[in-house]
XYZ file of N, CA and C in Angstrom:
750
model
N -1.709 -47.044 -36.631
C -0.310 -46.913 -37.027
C -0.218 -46.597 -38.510
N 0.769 -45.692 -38.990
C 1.130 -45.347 -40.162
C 2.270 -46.145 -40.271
N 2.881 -46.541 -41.402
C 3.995 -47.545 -41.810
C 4.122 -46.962 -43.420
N 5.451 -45.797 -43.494
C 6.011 -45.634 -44.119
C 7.576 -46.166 -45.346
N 7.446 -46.757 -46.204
C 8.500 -47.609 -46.764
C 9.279 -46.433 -47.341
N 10.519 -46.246 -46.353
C 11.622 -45.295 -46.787
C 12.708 -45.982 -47.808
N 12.993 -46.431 -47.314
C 13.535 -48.173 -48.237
C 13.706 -49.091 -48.223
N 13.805 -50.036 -49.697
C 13.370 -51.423 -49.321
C 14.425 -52.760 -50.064
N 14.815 -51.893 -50.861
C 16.358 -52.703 -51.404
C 16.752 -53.489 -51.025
N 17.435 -54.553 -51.425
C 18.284 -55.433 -50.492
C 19.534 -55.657 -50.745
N 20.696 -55.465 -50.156
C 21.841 -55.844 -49.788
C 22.697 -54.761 -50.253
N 21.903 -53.688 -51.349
C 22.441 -52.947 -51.884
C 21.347 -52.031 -52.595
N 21.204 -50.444 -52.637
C 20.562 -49.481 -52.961
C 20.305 -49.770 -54.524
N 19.376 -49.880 -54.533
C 19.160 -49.710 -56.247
C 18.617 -48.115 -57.285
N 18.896 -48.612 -58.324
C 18.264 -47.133 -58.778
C 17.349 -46.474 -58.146
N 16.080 -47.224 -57.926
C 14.765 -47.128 -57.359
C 14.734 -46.667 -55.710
N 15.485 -46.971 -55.079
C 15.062 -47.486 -53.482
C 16.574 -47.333 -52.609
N 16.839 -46.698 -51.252
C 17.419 -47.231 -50.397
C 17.640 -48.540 -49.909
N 18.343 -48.599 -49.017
C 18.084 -50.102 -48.342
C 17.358 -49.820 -47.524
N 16.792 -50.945 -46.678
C 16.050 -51.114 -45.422
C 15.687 -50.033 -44.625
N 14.616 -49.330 -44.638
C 14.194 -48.436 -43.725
C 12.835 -48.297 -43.584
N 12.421 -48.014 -42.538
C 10.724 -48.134 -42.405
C 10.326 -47.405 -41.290
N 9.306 -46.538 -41.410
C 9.035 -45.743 -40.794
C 7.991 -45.931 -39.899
N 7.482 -46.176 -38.661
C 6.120 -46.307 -38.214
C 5.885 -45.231 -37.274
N 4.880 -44.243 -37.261
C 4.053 -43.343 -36.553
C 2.625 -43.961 -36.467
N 2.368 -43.012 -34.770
C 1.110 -43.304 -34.130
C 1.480 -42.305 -32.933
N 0.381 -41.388 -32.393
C 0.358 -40.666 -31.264
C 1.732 -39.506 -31.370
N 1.770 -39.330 -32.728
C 2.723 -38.538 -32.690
C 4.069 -38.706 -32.932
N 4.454 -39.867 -32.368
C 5.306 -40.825 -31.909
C 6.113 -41.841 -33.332
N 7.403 -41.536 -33.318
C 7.771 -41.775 -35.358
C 9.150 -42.578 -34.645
N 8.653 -44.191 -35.172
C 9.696 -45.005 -34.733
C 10.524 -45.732 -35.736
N 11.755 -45.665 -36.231
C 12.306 -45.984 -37.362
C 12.737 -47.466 -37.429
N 13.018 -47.898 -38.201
C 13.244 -49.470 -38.460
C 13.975 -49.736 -39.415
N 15.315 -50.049 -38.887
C 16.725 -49.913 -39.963
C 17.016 -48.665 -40.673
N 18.620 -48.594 -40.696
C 18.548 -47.512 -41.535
C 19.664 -47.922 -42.211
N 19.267 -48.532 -44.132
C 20.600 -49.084 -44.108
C 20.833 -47.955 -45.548
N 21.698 -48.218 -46.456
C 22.929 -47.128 -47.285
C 21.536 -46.719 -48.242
N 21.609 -44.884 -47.919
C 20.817 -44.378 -48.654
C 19.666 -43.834 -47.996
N 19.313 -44.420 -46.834
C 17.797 -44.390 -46.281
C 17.708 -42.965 -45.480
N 18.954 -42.380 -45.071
C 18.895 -40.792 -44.491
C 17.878 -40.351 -45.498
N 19.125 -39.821 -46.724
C 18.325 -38.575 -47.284
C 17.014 -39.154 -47.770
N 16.740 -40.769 -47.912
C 15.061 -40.623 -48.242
C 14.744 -40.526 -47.068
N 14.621 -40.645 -46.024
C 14.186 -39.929 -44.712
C 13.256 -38.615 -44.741
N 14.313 -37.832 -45.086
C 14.001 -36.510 -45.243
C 13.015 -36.047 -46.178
N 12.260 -37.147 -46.861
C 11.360 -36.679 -47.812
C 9.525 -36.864 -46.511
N 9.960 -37.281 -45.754
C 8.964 -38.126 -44.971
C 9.112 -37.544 -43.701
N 10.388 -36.747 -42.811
C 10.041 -36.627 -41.450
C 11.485 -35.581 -41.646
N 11.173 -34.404 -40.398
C 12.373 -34.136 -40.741
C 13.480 -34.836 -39.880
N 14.808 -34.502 -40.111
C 15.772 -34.550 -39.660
C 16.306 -35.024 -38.486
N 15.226 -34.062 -37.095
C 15.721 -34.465 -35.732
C 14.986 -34.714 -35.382
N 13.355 -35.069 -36.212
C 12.297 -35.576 -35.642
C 11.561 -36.846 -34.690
N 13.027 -37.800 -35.380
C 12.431 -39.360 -35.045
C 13.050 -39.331 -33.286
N 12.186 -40.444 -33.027
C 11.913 -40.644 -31.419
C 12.900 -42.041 -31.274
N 13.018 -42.420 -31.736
C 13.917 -43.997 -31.781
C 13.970 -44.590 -32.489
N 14.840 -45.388 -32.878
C 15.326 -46.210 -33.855
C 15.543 -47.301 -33.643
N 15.189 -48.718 -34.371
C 15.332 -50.095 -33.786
C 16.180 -51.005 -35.249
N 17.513 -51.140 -34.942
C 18.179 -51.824 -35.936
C 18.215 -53.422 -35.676
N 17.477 -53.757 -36.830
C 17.379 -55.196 -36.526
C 18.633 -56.227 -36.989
N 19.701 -55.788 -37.504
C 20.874 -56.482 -37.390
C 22.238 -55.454 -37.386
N 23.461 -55.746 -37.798
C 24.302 -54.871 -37.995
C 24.988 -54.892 -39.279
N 24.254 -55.306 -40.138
C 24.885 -55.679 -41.941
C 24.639 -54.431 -42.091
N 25.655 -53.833 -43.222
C 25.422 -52.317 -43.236
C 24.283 -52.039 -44.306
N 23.327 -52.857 -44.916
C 22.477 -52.780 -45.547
C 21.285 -52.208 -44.601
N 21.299 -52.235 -43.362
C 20.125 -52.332 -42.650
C 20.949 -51.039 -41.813
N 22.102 -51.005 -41.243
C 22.357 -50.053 -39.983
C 23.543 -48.610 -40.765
N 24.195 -48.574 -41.723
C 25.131 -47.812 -42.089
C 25.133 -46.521 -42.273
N 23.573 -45.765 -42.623
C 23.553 -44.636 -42.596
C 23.483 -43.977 -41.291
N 23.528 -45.118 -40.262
C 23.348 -44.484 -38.817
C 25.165 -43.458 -38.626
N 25.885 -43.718 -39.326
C 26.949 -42.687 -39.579
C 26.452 -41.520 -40.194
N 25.987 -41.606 -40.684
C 25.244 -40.419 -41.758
C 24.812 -39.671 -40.648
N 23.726 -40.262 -39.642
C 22.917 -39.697 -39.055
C 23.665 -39.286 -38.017
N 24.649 -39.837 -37.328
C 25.660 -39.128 -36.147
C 26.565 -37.905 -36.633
N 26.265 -37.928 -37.685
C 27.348 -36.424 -38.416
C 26.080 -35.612 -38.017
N 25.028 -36.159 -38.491
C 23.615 -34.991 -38.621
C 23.365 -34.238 -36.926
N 23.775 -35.433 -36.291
C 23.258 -35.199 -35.055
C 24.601 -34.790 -33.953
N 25.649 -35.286 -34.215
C 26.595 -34.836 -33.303
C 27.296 -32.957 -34.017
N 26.775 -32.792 -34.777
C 27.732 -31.810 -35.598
C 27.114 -30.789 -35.438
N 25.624 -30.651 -35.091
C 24.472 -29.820 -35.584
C 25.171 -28.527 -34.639
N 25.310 -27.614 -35.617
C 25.526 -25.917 -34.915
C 24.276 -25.258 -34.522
N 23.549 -25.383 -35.673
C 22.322 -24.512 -34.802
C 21.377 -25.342 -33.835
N 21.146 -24.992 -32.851
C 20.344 -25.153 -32.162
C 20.937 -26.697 -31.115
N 22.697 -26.188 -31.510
C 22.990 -26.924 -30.227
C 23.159 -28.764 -31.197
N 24.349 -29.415 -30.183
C 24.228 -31.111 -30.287
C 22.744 -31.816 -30.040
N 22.350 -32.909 -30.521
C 20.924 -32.928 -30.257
C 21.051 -33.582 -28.881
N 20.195 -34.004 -28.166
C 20.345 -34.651 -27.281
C 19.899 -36.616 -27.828
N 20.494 -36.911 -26.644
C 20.602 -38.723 -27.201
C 18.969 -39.201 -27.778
N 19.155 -40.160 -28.951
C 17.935 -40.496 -29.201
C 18.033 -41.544 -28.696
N 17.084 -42.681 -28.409
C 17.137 -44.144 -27.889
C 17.827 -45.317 -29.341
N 18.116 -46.252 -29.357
C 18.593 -46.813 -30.460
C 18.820 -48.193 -29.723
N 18.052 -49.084 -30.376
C 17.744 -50.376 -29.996
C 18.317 -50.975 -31.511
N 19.354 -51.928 -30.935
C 20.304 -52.808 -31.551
C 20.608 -54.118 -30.959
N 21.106 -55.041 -31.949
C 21.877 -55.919 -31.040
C 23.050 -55.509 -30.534
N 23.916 -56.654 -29.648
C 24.601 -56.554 -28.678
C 25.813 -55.625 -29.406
N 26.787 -54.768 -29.482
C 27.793 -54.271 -29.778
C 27.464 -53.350 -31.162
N 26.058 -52.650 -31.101
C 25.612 -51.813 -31.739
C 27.161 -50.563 -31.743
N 27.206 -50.297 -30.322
C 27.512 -49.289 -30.541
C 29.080 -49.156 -31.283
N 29.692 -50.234 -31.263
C 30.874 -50.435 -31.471
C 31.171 -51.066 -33.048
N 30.200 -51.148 -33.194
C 30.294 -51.366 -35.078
C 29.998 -50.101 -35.326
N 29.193 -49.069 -35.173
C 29.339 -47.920 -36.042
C 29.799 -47.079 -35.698
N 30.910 -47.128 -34.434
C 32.008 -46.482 -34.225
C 33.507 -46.642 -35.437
N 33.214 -47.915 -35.099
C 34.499 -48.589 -36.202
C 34.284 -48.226 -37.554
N 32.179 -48.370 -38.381
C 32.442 -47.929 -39.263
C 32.640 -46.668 -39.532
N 32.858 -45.563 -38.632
C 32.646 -44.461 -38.934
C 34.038 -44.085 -38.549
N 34.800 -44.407 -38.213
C 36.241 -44.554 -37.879
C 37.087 -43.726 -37.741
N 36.279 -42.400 -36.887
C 36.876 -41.387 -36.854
C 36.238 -40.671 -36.158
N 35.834 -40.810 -35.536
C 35.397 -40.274 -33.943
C 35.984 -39.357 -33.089
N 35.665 -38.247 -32.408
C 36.369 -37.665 -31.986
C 37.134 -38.498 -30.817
N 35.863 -39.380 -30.076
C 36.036 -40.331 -29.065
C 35.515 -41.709 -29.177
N 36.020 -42.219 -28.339
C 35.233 -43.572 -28.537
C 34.150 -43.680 -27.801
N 33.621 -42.930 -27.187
C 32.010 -42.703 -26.492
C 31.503 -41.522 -27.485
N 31.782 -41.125 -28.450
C 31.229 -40.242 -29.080
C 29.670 -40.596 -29.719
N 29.789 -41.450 -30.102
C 28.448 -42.214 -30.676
C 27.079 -41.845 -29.543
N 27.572 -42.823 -28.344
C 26.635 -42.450 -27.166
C 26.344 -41.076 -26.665
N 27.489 -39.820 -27.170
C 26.577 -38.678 -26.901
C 25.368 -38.194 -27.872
N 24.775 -38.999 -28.593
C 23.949 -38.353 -29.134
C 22.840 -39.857 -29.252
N 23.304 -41.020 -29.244
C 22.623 -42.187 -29.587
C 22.662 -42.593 -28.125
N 20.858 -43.099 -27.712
C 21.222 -43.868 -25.950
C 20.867 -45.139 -26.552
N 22.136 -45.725 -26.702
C 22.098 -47.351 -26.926
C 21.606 -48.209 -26.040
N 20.506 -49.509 -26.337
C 19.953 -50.322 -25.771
C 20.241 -51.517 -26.467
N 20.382 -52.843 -25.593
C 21.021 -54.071 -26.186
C 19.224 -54.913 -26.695
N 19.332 -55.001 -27.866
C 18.367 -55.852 -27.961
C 18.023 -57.544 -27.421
N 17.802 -58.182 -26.738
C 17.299 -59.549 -26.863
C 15.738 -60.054 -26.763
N 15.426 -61.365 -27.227
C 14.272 -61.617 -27.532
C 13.857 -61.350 -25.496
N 12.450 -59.993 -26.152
C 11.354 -59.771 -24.821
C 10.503 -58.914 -25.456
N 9.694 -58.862 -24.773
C 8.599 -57.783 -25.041
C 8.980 -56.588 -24.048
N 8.576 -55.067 -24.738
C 8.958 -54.289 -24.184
C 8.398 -53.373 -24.601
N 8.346 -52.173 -24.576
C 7.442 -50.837 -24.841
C 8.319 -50.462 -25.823
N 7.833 -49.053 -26.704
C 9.210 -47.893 -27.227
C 7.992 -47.301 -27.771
N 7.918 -45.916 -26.566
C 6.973 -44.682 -26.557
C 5.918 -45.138 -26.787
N 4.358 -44.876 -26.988
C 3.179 -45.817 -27.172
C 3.032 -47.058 -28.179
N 4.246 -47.736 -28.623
C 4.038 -49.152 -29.004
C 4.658 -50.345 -28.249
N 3.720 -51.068 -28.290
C 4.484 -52.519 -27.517
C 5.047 -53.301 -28.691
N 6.354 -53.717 -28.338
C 6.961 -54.383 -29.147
C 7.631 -55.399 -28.462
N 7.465 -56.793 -29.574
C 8.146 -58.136 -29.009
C 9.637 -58.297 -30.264
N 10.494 -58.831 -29.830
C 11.651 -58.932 -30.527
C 11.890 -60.693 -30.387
N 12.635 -61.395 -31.496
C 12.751 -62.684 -31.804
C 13.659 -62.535 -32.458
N 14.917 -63.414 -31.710
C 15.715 -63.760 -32.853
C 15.646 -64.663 -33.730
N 16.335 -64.367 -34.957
C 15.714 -64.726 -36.090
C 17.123 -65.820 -36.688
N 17.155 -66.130 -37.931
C 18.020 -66.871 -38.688
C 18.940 -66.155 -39.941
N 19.974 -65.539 -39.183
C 21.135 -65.094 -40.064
C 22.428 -65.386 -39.707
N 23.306 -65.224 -40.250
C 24.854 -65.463 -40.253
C 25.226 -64.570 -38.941
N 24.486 -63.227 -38.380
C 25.118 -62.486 -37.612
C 23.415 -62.935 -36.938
N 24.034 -62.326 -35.407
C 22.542 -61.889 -34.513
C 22.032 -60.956 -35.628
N 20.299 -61.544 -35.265
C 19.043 -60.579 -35.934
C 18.150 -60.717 -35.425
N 17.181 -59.827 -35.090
C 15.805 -60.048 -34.707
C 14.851 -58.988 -35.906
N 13.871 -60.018 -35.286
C 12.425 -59.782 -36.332
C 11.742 -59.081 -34.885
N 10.887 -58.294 -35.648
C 10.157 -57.030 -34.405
C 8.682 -57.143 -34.491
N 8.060 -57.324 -33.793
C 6.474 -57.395 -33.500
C 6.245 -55.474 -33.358
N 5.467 -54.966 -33.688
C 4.794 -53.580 -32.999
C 3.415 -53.445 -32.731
N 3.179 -53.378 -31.970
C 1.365 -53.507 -31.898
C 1.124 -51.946 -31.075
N -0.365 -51.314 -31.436
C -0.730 -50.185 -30.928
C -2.004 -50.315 -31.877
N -2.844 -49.650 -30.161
C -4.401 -49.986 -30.446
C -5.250 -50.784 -31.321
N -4.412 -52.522 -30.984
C -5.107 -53.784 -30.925
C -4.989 -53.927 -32.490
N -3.842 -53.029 -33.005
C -3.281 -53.827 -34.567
C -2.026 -54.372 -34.361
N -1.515 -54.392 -35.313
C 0.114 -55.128 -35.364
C 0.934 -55.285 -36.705
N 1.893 -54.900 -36.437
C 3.019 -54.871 -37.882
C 4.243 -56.168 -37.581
N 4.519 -56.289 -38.460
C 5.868 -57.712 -38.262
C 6.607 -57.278 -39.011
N 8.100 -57.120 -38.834
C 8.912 -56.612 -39.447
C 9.639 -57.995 -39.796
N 10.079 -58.742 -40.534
C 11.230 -60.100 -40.340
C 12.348 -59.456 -40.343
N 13.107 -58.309 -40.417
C 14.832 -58.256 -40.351
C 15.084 -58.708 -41.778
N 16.354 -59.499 -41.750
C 17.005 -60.574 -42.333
C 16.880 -62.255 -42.129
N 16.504 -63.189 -42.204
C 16.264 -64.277 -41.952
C 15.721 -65.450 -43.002
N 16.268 -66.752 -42.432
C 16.064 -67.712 -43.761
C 14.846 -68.201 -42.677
N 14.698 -69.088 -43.008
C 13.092 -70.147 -42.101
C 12.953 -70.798 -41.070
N 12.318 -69.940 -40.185
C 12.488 -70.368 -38.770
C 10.888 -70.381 -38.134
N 11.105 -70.758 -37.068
C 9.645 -71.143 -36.676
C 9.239 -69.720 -35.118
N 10.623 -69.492 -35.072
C 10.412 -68.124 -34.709
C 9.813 -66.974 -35.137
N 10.018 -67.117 -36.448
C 9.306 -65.537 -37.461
C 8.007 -65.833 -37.403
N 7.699 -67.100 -37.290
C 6.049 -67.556 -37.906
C 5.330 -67.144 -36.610
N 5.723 -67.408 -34.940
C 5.211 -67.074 -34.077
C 5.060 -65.700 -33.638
N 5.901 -64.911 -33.820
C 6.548 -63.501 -33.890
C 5.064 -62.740 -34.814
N 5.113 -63.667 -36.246
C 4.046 -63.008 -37.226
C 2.691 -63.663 -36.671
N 2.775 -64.730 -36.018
C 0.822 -65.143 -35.679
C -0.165 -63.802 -35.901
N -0.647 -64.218 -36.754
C -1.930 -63.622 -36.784
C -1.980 -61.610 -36.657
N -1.144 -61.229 -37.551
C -0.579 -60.220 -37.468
C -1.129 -59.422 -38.724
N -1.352 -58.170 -38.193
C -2.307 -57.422 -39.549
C -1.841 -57.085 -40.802
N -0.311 -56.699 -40.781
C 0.314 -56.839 -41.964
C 2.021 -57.133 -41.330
N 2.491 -58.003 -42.422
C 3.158 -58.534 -42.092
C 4.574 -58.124 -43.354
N 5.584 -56.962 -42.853
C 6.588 -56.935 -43.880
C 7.876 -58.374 -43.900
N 7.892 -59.095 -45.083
C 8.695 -59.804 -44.857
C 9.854 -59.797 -46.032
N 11.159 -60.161 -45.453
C 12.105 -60.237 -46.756
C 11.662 -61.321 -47.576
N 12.126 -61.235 -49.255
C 12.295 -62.304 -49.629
C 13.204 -61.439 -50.606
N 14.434 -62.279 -50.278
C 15.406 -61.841 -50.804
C 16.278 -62.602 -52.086
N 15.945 -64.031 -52.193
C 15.880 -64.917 -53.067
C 14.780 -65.330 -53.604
N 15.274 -66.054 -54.747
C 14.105 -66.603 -56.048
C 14.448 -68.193 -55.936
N 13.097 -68.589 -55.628
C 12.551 -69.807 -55.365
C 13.053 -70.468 -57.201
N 14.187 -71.655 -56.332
C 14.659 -72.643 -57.506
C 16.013 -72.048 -57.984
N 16.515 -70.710 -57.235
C 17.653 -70.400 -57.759
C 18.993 -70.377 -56.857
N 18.487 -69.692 -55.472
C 19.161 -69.461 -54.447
C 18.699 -70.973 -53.251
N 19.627 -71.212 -52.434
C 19.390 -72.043 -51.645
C 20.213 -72.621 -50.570
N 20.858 -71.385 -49.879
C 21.366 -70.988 -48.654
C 20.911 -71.392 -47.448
N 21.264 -72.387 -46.418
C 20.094 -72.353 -45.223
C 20.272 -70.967 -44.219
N 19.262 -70.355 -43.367
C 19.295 -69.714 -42.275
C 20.047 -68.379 -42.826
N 19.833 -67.859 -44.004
C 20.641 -66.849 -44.744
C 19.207 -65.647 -45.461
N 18.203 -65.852 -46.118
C 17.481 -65.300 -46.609
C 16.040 -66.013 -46.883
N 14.809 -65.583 -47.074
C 13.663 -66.368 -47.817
C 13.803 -66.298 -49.017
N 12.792 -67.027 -49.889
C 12.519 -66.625 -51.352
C 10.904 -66.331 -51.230
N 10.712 -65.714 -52.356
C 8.892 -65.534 -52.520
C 8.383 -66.596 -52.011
N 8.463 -67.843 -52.152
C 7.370 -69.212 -51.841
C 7.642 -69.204 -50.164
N 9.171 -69.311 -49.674
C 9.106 -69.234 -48.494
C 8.645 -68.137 -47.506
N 8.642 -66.734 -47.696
C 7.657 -65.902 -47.348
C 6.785 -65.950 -47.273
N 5.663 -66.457 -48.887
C 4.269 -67.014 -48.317
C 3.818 -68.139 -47.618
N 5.110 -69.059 -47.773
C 4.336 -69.852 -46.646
C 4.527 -69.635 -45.423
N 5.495 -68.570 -45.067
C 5.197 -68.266 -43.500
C 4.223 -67.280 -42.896
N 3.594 -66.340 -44.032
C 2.822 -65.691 -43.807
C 1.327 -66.266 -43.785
N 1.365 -67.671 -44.369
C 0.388 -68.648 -44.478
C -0.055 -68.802 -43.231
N 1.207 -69.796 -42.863
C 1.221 -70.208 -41.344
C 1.126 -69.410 -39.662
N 1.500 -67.884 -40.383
C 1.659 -67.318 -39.467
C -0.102 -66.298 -39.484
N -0.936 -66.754 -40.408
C -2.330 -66.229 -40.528
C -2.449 -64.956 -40.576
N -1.191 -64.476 -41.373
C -1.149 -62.614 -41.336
C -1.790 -61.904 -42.189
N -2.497 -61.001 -41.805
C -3.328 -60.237 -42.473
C -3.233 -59.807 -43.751
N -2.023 -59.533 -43.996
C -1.345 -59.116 -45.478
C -0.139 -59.047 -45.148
N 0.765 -59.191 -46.635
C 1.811 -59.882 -46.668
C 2.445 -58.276 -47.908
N 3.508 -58.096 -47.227
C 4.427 -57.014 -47.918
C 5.181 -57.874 -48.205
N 6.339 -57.937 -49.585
C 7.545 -58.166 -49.360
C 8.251 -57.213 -49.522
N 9.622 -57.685 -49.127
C 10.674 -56.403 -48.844
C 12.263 -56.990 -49.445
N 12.873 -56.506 -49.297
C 14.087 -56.564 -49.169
C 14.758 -57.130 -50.379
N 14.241 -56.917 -51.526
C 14.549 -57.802 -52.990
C 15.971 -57.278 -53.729
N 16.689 -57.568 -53.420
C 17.920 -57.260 -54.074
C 17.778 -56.610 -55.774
N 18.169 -55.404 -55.952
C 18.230 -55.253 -57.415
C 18.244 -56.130 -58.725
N 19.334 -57.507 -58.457
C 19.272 -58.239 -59.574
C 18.432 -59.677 -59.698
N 17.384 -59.307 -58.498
C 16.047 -60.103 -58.509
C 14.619 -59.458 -59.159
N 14.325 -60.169 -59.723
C 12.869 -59.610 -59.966
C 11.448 -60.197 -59.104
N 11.377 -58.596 -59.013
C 10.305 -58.995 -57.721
C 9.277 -59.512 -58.291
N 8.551 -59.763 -59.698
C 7.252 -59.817 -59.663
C 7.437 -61.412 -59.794
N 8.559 -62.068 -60.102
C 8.611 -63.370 -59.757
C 8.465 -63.914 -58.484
N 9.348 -63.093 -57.762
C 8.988 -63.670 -55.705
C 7.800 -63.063 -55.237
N 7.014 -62.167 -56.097
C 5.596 -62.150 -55.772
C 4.297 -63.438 -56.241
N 5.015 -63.491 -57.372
C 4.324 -64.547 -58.093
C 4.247 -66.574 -56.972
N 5.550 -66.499 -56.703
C 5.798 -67.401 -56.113
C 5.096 -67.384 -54.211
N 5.403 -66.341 -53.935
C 4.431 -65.892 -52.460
C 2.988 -66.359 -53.122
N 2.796 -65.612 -53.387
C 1.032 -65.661 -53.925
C 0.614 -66.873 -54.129
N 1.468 -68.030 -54.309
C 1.276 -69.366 -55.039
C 1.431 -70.105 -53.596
N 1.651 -70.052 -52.484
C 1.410 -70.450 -51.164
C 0.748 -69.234 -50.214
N 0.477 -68.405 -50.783
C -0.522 -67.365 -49.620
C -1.727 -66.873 -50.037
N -2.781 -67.185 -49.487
C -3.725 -66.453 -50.523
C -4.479 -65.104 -50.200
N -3.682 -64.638 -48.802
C -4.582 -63.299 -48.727
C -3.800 -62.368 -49.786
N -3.762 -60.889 -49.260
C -3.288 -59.864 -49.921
C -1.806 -59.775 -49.678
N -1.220 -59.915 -50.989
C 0.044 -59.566 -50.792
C 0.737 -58.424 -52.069
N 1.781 -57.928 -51.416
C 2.133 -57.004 -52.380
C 3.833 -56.777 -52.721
N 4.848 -56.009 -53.032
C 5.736 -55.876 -53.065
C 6.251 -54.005 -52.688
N 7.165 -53.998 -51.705
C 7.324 -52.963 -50.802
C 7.837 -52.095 -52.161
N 7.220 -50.569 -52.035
C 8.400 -49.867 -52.630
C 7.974 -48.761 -51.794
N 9.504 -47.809 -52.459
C 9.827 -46.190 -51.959
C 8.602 -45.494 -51.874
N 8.469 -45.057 -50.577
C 7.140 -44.407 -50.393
C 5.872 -44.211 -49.931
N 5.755 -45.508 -50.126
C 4.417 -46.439 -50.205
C 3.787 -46.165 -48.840
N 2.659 -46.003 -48.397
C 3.024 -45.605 -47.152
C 1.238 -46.614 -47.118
N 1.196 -47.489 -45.800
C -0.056 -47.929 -45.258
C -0.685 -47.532 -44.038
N -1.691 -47.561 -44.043
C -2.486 -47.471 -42.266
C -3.002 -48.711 -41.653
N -2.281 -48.997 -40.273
C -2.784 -50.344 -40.044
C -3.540 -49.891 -38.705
């Protein structure tokens, strides 16, 4: 598997970075992971346009799902070469009806579904094109799930959005690299079931015996090399901090 970081921002695009987007290819096969404000046009530096095979939004905060408007203009509008046909799009429950509303101008209210084939996410294991993937819900204010992907006997962990649960840690067991938010700074923020901080990331990546430890999702007016500093201080394999681009082979 290839695992591309389209963006990694949190809650809001920063100079540097989109929000939430992540790219994973294998067998050809290019499966996206959130697409939140900004993450289209970095898209396009990495795959083209009508290339991707499915998309899996792990909540509906528009940090993670909002450019999927972006992408229904791209895809319902397209003159040449015809409307595209539906891509698959794995969401939680009423996917389709939040980015109808945010896009709020629809020709129809099934308009979305002619181009997006919406699937309801809940925690199972399930395929999407040659990867097996397990889904867990996770710990946020709205439904979220954290995504397992495994293909040819590796494995990626995505956490979503989520504060500390014993779900993410099983989800991540023993997992080859493991992207996780930490979206707060240990000693500053202290929200339950809302976000991690660096220390709480590494210790679930501790517990969860993951191969290496990404973080993700660091809000602009955090500094990451502190919630790296603080991961590192409960994890001791390899860990790093996600940026634009970055691209790994697992």
């Amino acid at each position: 598997m290839k695992l591309t970081v389209v963006g990694c921002s949190g809650s809001f695009p920063s100079a540097d970075s989109a929000c939430s987007s992540y790219l994973i290819e294998a067998d050809g096969f290019r499966l996206l992971l959130d697409m939140g404000n900004g993450a289209l046009g970095e898209l396009q530096r990495h795959v083209g346009l009508y290339d991707l095979d499915a998309i899996f939004l792990s909540h509906l905060h528009a940090d993670h799902c909002i450019d999927m408007c972006a992408y229904f203009v791209a895809r319902y509008y397209r003159h040449e070469g015809g409307r595209c046909a539906p891509i698959p799009v794995y969401g939680p429950e009423g996917t389709e009806q939040r980015l109808t509303t945010a896009y709020a101008d629809t020709p129809s209210a099934s308009s979305m579904s002619e181009v997006f084939d919406f699937h309801t996410v809940k925690p199972a294991s399930f395929d999407i094109g040659p990867f097996s993937v397990r889904t867990e819900k996770v710990c946020h204010p709205v439904e979220a799930y954290g995504i397992r992907v495994e293909h040819g006997g590796k494995s990626l962990t995505y956490s979503g959005d989520t504060g500390v649960c014993e779900a993410l840690d099983e989800l991540a067991a023993d997992t080859d690299l493991f992207l996780c938010e930490a979206a707060f700074t240990h000693g500053k923020e202290n929200i339950p079931d809302l976000h991690l901080n660096g220390r709480e990331a590494g210790e679930s990546a501790r517990r969860a015996n993951a191969g290496r430890l990404v973080l993700t999702h660091i809000p602009p007016w955090t500094d990451p090399q502190v919630n790296l500093a603080d991961a590192r201080s409960a994890y001791e394999g390899p860990a790093e901090v996600a940026a634009p681009g970055r691209t790994y082979e697992i």
